[in-house]
PDB file of C-alpha atoms and ligand atoms in Angstrom:
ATOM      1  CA  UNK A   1       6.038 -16.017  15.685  1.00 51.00           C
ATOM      2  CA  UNK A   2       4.937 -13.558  13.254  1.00 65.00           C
ATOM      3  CA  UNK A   3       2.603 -10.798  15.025  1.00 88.00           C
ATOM      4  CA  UNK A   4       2.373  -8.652  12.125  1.00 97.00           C
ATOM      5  CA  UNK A   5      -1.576  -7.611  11.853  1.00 97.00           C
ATOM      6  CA  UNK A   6      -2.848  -8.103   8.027  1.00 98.00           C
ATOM      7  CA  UNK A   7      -3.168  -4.884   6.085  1.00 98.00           C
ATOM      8  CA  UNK A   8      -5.451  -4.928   3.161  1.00 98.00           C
ATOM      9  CA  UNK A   9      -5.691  -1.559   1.532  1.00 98.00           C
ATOM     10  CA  UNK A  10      -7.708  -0.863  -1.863  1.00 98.00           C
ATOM     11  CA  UNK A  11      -6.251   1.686  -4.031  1.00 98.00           C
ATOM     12  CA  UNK A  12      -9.260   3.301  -5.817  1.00 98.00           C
ATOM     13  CA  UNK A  13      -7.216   5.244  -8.236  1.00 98.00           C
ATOM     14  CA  UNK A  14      -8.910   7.715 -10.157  1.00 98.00           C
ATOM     15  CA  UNK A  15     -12.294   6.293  -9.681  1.00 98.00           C
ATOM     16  CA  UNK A  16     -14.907   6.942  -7.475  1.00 98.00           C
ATOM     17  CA  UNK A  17     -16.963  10.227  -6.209  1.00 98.00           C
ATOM     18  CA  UNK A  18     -17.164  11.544  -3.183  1.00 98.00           C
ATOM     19  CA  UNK A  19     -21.095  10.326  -3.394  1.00 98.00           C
ATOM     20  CA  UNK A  20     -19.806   6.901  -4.755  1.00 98.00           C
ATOM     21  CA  UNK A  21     -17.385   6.938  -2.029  1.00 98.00           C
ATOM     22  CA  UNK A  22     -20.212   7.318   0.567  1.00 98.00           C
ATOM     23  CA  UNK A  23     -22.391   4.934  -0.822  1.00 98.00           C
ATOM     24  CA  UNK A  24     -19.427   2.275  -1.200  1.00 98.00           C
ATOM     25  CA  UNK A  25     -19.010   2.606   2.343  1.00 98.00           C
ATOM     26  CA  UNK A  26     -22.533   2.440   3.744  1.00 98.00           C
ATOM     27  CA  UNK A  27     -22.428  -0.830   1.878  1.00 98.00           C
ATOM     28  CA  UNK A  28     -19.345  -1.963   3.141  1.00 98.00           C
ATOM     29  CA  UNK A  29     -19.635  -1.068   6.409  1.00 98.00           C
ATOM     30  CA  UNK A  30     -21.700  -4.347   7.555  1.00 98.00           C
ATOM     31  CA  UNK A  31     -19.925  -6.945   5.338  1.00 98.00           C
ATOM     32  CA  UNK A  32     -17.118  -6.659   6.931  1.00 98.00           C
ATOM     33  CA  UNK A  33     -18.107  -5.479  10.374  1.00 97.00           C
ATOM     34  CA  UNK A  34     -16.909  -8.957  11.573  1.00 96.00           C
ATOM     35  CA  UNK A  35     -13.667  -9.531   9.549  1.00 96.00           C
ATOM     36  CA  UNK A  36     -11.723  -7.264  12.485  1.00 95.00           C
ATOM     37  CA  UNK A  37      -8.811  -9.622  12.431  1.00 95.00           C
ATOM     38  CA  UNK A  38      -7.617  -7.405   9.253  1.00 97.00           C
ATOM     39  CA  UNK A  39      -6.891  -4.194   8.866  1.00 98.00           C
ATOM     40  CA  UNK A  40      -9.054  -2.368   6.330  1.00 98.00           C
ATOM     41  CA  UNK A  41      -8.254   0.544   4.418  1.00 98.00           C
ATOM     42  CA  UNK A  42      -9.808   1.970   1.613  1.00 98.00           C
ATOM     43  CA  UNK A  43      -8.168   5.094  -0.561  1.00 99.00           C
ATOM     44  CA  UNK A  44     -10.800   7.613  -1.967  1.00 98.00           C
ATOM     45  CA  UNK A  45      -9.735  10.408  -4.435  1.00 98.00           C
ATOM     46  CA  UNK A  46      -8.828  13.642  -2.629  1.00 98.00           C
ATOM     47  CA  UNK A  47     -12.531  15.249  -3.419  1.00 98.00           C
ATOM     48  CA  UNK A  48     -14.295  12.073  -1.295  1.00 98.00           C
ATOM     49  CA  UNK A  49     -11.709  12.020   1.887  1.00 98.00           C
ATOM     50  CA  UNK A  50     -13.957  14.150   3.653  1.00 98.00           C
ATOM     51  CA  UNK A  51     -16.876  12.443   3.104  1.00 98.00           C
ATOM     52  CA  UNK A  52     -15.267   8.942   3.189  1.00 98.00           C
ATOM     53  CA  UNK A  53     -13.747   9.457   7.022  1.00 98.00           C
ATOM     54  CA  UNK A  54     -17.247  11.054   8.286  1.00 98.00           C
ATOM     55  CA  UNK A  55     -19.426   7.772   6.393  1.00 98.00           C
ATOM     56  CA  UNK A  56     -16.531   5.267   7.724  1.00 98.00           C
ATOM     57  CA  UNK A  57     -16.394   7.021  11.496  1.00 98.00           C
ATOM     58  CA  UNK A  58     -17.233   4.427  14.286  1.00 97.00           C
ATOM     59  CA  UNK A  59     -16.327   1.389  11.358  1.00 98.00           C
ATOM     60  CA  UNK A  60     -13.751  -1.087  11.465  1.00 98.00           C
ATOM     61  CA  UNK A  61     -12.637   0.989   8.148  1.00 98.00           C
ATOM     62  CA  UNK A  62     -10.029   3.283   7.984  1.00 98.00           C
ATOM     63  CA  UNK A  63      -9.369   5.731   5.381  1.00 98.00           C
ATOM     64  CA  UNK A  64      -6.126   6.547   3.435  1.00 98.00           C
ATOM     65  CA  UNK A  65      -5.163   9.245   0.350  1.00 98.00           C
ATOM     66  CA  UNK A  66      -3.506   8.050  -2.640  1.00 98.00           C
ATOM     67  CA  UNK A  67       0.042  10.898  -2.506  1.00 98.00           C
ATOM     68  CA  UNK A  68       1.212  13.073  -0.160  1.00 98.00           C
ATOM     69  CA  UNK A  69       3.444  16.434  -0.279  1.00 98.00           C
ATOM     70  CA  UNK A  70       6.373  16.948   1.665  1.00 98.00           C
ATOM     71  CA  UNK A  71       5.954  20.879   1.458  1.00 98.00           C
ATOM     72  CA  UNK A  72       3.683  22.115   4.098  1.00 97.00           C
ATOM     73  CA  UNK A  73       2.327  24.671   1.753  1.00 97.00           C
ATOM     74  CA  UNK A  74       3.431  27.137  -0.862  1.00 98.00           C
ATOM     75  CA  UNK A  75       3.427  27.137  -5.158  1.00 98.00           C
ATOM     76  CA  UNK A  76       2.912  23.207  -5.706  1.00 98.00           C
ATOM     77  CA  UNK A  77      -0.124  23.391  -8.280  1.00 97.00           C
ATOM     78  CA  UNK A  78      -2.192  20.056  -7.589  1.00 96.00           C
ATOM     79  CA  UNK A  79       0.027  19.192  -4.476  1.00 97.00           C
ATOM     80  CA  UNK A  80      -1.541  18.510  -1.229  1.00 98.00           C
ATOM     81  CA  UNK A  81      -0.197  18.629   2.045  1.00 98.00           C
ATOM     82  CA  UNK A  82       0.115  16.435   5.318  1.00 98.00           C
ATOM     83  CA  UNK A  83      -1.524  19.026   7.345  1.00 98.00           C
ATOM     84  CA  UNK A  84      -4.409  19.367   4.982  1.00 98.00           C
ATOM     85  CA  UNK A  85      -4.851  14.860   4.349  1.00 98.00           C
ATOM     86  CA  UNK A  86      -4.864  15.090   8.411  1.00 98.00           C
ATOM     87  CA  UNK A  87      -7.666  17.733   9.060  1.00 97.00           C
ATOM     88  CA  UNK A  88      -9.896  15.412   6.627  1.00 98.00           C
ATOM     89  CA  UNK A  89      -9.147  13.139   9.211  1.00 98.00           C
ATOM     90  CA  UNK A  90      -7.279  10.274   7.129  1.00 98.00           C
ATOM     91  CA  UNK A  91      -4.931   7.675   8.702  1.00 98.00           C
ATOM     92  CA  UNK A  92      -3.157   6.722   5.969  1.00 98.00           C
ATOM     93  CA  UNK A  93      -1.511   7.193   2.962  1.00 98.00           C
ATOM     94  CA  UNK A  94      -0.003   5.859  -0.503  1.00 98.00           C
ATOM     95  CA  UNK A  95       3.539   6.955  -1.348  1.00 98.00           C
ATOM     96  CA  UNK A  96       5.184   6.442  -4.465  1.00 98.00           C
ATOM     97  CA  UNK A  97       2.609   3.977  -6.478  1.00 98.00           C
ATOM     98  CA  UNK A  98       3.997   2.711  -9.834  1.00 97.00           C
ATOM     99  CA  UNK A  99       1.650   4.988 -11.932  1.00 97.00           C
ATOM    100  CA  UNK A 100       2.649   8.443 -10.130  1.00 97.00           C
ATOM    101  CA  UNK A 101       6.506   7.218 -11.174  1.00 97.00           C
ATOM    102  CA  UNK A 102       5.665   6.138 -14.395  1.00 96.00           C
ATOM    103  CA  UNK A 103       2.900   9.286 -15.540  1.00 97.00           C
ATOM    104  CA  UNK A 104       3.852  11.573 -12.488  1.00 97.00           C
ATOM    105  CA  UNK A 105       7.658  11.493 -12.636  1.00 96.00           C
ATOM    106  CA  UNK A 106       7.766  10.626  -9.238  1.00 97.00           C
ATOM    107  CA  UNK A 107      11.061   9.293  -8.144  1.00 98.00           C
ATOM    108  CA  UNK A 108      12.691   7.599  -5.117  1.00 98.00           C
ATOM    109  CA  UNK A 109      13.786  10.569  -3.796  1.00 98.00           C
ATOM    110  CA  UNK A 110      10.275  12.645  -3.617  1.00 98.00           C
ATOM    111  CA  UNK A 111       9.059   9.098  -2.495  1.00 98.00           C
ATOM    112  CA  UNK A 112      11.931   9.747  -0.112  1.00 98.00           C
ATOM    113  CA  UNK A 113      10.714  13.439   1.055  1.00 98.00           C
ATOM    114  CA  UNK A 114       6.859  12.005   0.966  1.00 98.00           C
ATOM    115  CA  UNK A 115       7.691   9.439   2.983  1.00 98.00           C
ATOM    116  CA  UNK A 116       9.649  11.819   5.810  1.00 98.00           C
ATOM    117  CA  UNK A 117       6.455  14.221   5.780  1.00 98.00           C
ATOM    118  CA  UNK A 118       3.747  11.479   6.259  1.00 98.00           C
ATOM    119  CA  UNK A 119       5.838  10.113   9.343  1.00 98.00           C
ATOM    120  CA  UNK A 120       6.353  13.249  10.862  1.00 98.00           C
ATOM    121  CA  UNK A 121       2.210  13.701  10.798  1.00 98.00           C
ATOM    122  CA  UNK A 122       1.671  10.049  12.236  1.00 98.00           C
ATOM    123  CA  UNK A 123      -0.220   9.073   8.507  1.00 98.00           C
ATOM    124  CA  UNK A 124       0.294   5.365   7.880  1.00 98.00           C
ATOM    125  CA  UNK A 125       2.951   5.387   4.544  1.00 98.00           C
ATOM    126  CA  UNK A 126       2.187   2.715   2.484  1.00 98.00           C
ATOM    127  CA  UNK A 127       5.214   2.874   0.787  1.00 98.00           C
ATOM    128  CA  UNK A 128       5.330   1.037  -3.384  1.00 98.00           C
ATOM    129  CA  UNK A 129       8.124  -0.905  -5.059  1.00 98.00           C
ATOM    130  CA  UNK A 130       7.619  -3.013  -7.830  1.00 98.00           C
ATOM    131  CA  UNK A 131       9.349  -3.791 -11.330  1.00 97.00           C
ATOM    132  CA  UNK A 132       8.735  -3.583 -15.162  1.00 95.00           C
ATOM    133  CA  UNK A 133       8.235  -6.473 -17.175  1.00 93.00           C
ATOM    134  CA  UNK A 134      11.707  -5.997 -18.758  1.00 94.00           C
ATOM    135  CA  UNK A 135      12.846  -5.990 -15.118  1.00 96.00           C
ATOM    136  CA  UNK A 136      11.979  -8.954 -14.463  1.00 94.00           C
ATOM    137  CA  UNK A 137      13.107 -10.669 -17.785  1.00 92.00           C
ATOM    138  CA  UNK A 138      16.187  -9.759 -17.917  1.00 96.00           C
ATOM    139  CA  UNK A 139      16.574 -10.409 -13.991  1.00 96.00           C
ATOM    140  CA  UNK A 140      16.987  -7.020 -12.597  1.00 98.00           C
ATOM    141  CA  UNK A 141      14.021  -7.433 -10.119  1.00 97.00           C
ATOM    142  CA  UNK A 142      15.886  -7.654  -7.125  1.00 98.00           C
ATOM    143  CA  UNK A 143      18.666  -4.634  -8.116  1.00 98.00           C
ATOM    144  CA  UNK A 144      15.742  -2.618  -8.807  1.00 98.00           C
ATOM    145  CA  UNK A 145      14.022  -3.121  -5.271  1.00 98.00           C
ATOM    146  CA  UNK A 146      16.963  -3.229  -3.748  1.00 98.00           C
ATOM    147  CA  UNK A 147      17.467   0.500  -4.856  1.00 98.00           C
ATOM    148  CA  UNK A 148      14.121   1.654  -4.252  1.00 98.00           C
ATOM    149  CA  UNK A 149      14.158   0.529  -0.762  1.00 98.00           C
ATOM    150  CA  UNK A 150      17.589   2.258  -0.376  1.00 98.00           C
ATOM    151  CA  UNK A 151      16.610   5.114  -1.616  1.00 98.00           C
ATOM    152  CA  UNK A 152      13.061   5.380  -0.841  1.00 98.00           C
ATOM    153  CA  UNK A 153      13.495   4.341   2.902  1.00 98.00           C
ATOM    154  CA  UNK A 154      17.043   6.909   3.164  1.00 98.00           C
ATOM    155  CA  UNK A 155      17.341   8.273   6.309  1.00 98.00           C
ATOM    156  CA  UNK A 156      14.991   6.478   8.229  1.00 98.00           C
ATOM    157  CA  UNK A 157      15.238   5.565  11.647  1.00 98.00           C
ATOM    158  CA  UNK A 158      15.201   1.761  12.489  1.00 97.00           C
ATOM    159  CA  UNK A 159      12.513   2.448  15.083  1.00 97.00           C
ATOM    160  CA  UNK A 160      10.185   4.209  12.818  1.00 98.00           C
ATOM    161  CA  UNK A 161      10.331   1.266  10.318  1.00 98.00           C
ATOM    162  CA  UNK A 162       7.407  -0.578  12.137  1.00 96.00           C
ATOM    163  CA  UNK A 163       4.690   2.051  10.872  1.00 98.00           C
ATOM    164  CA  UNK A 164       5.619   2.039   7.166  1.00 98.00           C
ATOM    165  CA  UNK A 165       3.635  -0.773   5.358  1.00 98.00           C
ATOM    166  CA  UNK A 166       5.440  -1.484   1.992  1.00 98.00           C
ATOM    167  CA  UNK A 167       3.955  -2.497  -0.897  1.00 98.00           C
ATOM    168  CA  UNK A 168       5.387  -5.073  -3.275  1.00 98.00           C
ATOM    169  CA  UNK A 169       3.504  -4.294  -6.987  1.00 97.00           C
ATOM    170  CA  UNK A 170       5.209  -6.057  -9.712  1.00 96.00           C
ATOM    171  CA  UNK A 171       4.326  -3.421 -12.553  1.00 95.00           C
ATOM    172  CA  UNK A 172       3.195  -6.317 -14.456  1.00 94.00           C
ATOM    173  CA  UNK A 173       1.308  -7.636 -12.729  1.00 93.00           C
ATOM    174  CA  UNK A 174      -1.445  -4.460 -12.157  1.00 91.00           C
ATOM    175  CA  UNK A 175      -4.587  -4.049 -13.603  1.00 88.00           C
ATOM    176  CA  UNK A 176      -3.435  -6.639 -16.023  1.00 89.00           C
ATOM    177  CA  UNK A 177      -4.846  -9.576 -14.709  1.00 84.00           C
ATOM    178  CA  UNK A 178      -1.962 -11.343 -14.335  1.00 84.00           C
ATOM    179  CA  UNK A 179      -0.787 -12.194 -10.897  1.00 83.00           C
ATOM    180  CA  UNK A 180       2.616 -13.259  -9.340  1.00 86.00           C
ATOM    181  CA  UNK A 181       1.788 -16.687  -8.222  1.00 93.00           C
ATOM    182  CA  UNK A 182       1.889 -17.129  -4.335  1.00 96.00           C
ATOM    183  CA  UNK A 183       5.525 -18.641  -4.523  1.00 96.00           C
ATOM    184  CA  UNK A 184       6.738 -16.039  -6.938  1.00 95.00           C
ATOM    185  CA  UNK A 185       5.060 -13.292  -4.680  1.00 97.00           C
ATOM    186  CA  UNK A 186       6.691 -14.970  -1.690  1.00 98.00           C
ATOM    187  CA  UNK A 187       9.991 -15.058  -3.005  1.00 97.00           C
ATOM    188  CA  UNK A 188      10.423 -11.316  -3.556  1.00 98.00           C
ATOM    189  CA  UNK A 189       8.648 -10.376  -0.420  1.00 98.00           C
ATOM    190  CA  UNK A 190      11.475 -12.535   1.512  1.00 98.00           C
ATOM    191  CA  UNK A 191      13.807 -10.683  -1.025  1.00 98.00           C
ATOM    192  CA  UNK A 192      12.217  -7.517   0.142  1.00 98.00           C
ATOM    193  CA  UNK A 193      12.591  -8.524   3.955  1.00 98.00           C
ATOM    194  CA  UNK A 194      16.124  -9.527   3.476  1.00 98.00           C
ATOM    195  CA  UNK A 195      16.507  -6.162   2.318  1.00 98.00           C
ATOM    196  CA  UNK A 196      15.379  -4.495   5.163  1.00 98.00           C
ATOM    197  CA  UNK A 197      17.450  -6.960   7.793  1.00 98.00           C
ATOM    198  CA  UNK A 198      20.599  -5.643   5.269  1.00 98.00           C
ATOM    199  CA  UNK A 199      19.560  -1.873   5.821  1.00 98.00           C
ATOM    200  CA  UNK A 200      18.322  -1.982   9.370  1.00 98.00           C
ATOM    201  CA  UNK A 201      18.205  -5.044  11.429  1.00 98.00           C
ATOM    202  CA  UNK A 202      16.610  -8.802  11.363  1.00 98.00           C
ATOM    203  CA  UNK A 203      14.791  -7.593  14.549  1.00 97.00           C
ATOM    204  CA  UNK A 204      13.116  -4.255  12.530  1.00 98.00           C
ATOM    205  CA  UNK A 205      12.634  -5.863   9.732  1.00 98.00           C
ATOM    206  CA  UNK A 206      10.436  -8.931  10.943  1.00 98.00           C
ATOM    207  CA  UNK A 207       7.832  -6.082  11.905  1.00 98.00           C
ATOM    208  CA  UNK A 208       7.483  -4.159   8.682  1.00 98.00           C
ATOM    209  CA  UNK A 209       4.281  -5.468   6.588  1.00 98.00           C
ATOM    210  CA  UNK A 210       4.828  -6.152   2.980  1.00 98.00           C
ATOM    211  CA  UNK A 211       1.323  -6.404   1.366  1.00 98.00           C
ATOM    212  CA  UNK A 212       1.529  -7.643  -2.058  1.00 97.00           C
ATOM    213  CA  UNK A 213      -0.139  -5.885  -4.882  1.00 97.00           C
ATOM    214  CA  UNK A 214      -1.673  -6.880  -8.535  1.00 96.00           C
ATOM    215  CA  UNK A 215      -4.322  -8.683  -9.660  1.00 94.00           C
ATOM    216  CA  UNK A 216      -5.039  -9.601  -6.059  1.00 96.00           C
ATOM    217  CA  UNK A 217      -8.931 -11.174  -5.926  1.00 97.00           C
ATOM    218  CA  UNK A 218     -11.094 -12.908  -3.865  1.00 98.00           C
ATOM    219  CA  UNK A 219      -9.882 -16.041  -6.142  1.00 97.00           C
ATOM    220  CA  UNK A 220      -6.224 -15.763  -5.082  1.00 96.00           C
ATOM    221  CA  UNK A 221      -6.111 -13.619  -2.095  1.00 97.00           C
ATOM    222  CA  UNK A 222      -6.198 -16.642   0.570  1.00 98.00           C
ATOM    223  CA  UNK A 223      -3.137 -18.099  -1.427  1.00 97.00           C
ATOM    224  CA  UNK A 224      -1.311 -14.753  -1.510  1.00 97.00           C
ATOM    225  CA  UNK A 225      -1.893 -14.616   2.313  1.00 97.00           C
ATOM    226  CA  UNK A 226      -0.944 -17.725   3.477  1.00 97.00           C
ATOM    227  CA  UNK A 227       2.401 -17.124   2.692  1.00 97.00           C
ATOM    228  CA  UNK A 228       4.680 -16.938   5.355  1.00 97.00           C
ATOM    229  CA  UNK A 229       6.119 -13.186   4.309  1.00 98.00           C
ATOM    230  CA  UNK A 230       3.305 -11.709   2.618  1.00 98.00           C
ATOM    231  CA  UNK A 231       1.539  -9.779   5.374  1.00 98.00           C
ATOM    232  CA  UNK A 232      -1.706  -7.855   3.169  1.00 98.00           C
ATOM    233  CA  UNK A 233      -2.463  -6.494   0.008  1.00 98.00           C
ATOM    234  CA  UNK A 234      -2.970  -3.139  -2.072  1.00 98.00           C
ATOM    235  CA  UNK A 235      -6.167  -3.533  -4.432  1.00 98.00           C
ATOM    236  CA  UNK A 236      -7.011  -2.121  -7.494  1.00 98.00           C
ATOM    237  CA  UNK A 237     -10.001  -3.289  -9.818  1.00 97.00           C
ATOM    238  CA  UNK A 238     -10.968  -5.468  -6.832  1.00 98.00           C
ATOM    239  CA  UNK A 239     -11.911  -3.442  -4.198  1.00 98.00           C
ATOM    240  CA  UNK A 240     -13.976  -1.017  -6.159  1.00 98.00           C
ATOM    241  CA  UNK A 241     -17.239  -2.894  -5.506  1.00 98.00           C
ATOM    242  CA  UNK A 242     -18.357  -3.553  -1.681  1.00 98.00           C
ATOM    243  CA  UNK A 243     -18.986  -7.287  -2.545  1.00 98.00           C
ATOM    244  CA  UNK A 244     -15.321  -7.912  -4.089  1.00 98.00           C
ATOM    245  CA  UNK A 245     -13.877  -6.677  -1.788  1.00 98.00           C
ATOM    246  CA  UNK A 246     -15.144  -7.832   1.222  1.00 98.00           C
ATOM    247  CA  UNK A 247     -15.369 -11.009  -0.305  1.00 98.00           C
ATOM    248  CA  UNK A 248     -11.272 -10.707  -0.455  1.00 98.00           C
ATOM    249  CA  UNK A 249     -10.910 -10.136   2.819  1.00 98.00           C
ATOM    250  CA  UNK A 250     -12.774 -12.333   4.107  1.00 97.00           C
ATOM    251  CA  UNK A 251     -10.793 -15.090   2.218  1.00 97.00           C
ATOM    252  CA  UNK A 252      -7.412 -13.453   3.323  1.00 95.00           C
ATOM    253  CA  UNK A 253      -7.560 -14.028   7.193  1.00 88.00           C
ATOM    254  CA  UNK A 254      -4.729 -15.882   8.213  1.00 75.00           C
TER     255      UNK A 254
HETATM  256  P1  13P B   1      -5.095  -4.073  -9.630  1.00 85.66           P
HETATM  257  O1  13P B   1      -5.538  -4.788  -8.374  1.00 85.66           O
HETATM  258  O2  13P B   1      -6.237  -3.464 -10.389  1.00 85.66           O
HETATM  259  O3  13P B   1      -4.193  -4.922 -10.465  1.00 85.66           O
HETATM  260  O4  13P B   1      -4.217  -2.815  -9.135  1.00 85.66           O
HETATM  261  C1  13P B   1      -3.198  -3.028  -8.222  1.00 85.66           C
HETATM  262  C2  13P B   1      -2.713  -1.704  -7.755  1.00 85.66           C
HETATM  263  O5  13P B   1      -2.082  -0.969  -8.472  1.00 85.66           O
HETATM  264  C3  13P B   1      -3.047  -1.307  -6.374  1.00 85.66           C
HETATM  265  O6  13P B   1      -2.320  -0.195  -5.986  1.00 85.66           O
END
């Protein structure tokens, strides 16, 4: 029986401010005060964590940042540490999203070394993987996960596999309107699960989520979730207005 708990997560990027943020919330807050079967994060900018925790406190939403360093302090212009993501009071946290690899030069090994340091401060790591359009064409997608997971997920215990969330975003597939369809979605997610029997165990793997990400709506998100391996989603475009967005979850409980 599958007892993984539904993680829907939206991704506000570089949108939002910390006012926005607030009044997002407010609004929110009592359209999906009933929708508790899923888990509901939402991912200010850095400047509205602060104010996004204290509006969300006593809600069924949780609040996550969108990177992570793995240095607890010192010369990393821009960086920002676990320590300093925890004393805003954030639960979670976005590791290794396609557009910090592809404008960011983020790699699988600092997704590697973010990874390690949100664990170690008990933040959710909602870890990325995805492939490029070329990827896909000329049939790489599954080397290419396969690697990222390897690499990404290097030196991880088997028992602290259950906490990291991984999320599937075919690069194509985001902000582009163009979604996997379910049974495309579902086939790499199984691939993805496979994966994760291969590097840990059938046992530990069963209990990682895999939300899918990419042009995930409130048209397509109860499709996307009724697949048997696709356990939540990360959402762009769609979760930046209350209504959207609640409107997807509500259509994505199991
Ligand atoms: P869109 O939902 O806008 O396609 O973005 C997906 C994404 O990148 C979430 O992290």
């Amino acid at each position: 029986m599958n007892m993984r708990r539904t993680i829907i997560a939206g991704n506000w990027k570089m949108n939002l401010t910390a006012a926005e943020a607030v009044a997002f919330v407010e609004e929110f807050k009592p359209l999906v005060a009933d929708s508790t079967e899923v888990e509901i994060v939402v991912c200010p900018v850095f400047t509205a964590l602060d104010a996004a925790v204290k509006a969300a406190a006593g809600s069924n939403i949780k609040i996550g940042a969108q990177n992570i360093h793995w240095e607890e302090s010192g010369a990393f212009t821009g960086e920002i540490s676990a320590a300093m993501l925890k004393e805003t009071g954030v639960e979670y946290v976005i590791i290794g999203h396609s557009e910090r690899r592809q404008y960011f030069g983020e790699t699988d090994e600092t997704v590697n070394k973010r990874l390690k340091a949100a664990l170690a401060a008990g933040l959710v790591p909602m870890v990325c993987v995805g492939e490029v359009l070329a990827e896909r064409e000329s049939g790489k997608t599954e080397s290419v996960l396969s690697t990222q997971l390897q690499c990404g997920l290097n030196g991880i215990p088997a028992d602290e596999m259950e906490k990291i969330v991984i999320a599937y975003e075919p690069v194509w597939a985001i902000g582009t309107g163009k979604t996997a369809t379910p049974e495309m979605a579902e086939e790499t997610h199984a691939y993805i699960r496979k994966t994760l029997a291969d590097l840990f165990d059938r046992d530990t793997a069963d209990k990682v989520r895999i939300q899918y990400g990419g042009s995930m709506k409130p048209a397509n998100s109860a499709e996307l979730i009724a697949q048997p391996d696709i356990d939540g989603g990360l959402v762009g475009g769609a979760a930046l207005k209350p209504d959207s967005f609640s409107e997807l979850i509500k259509n994505a409980i199991k």
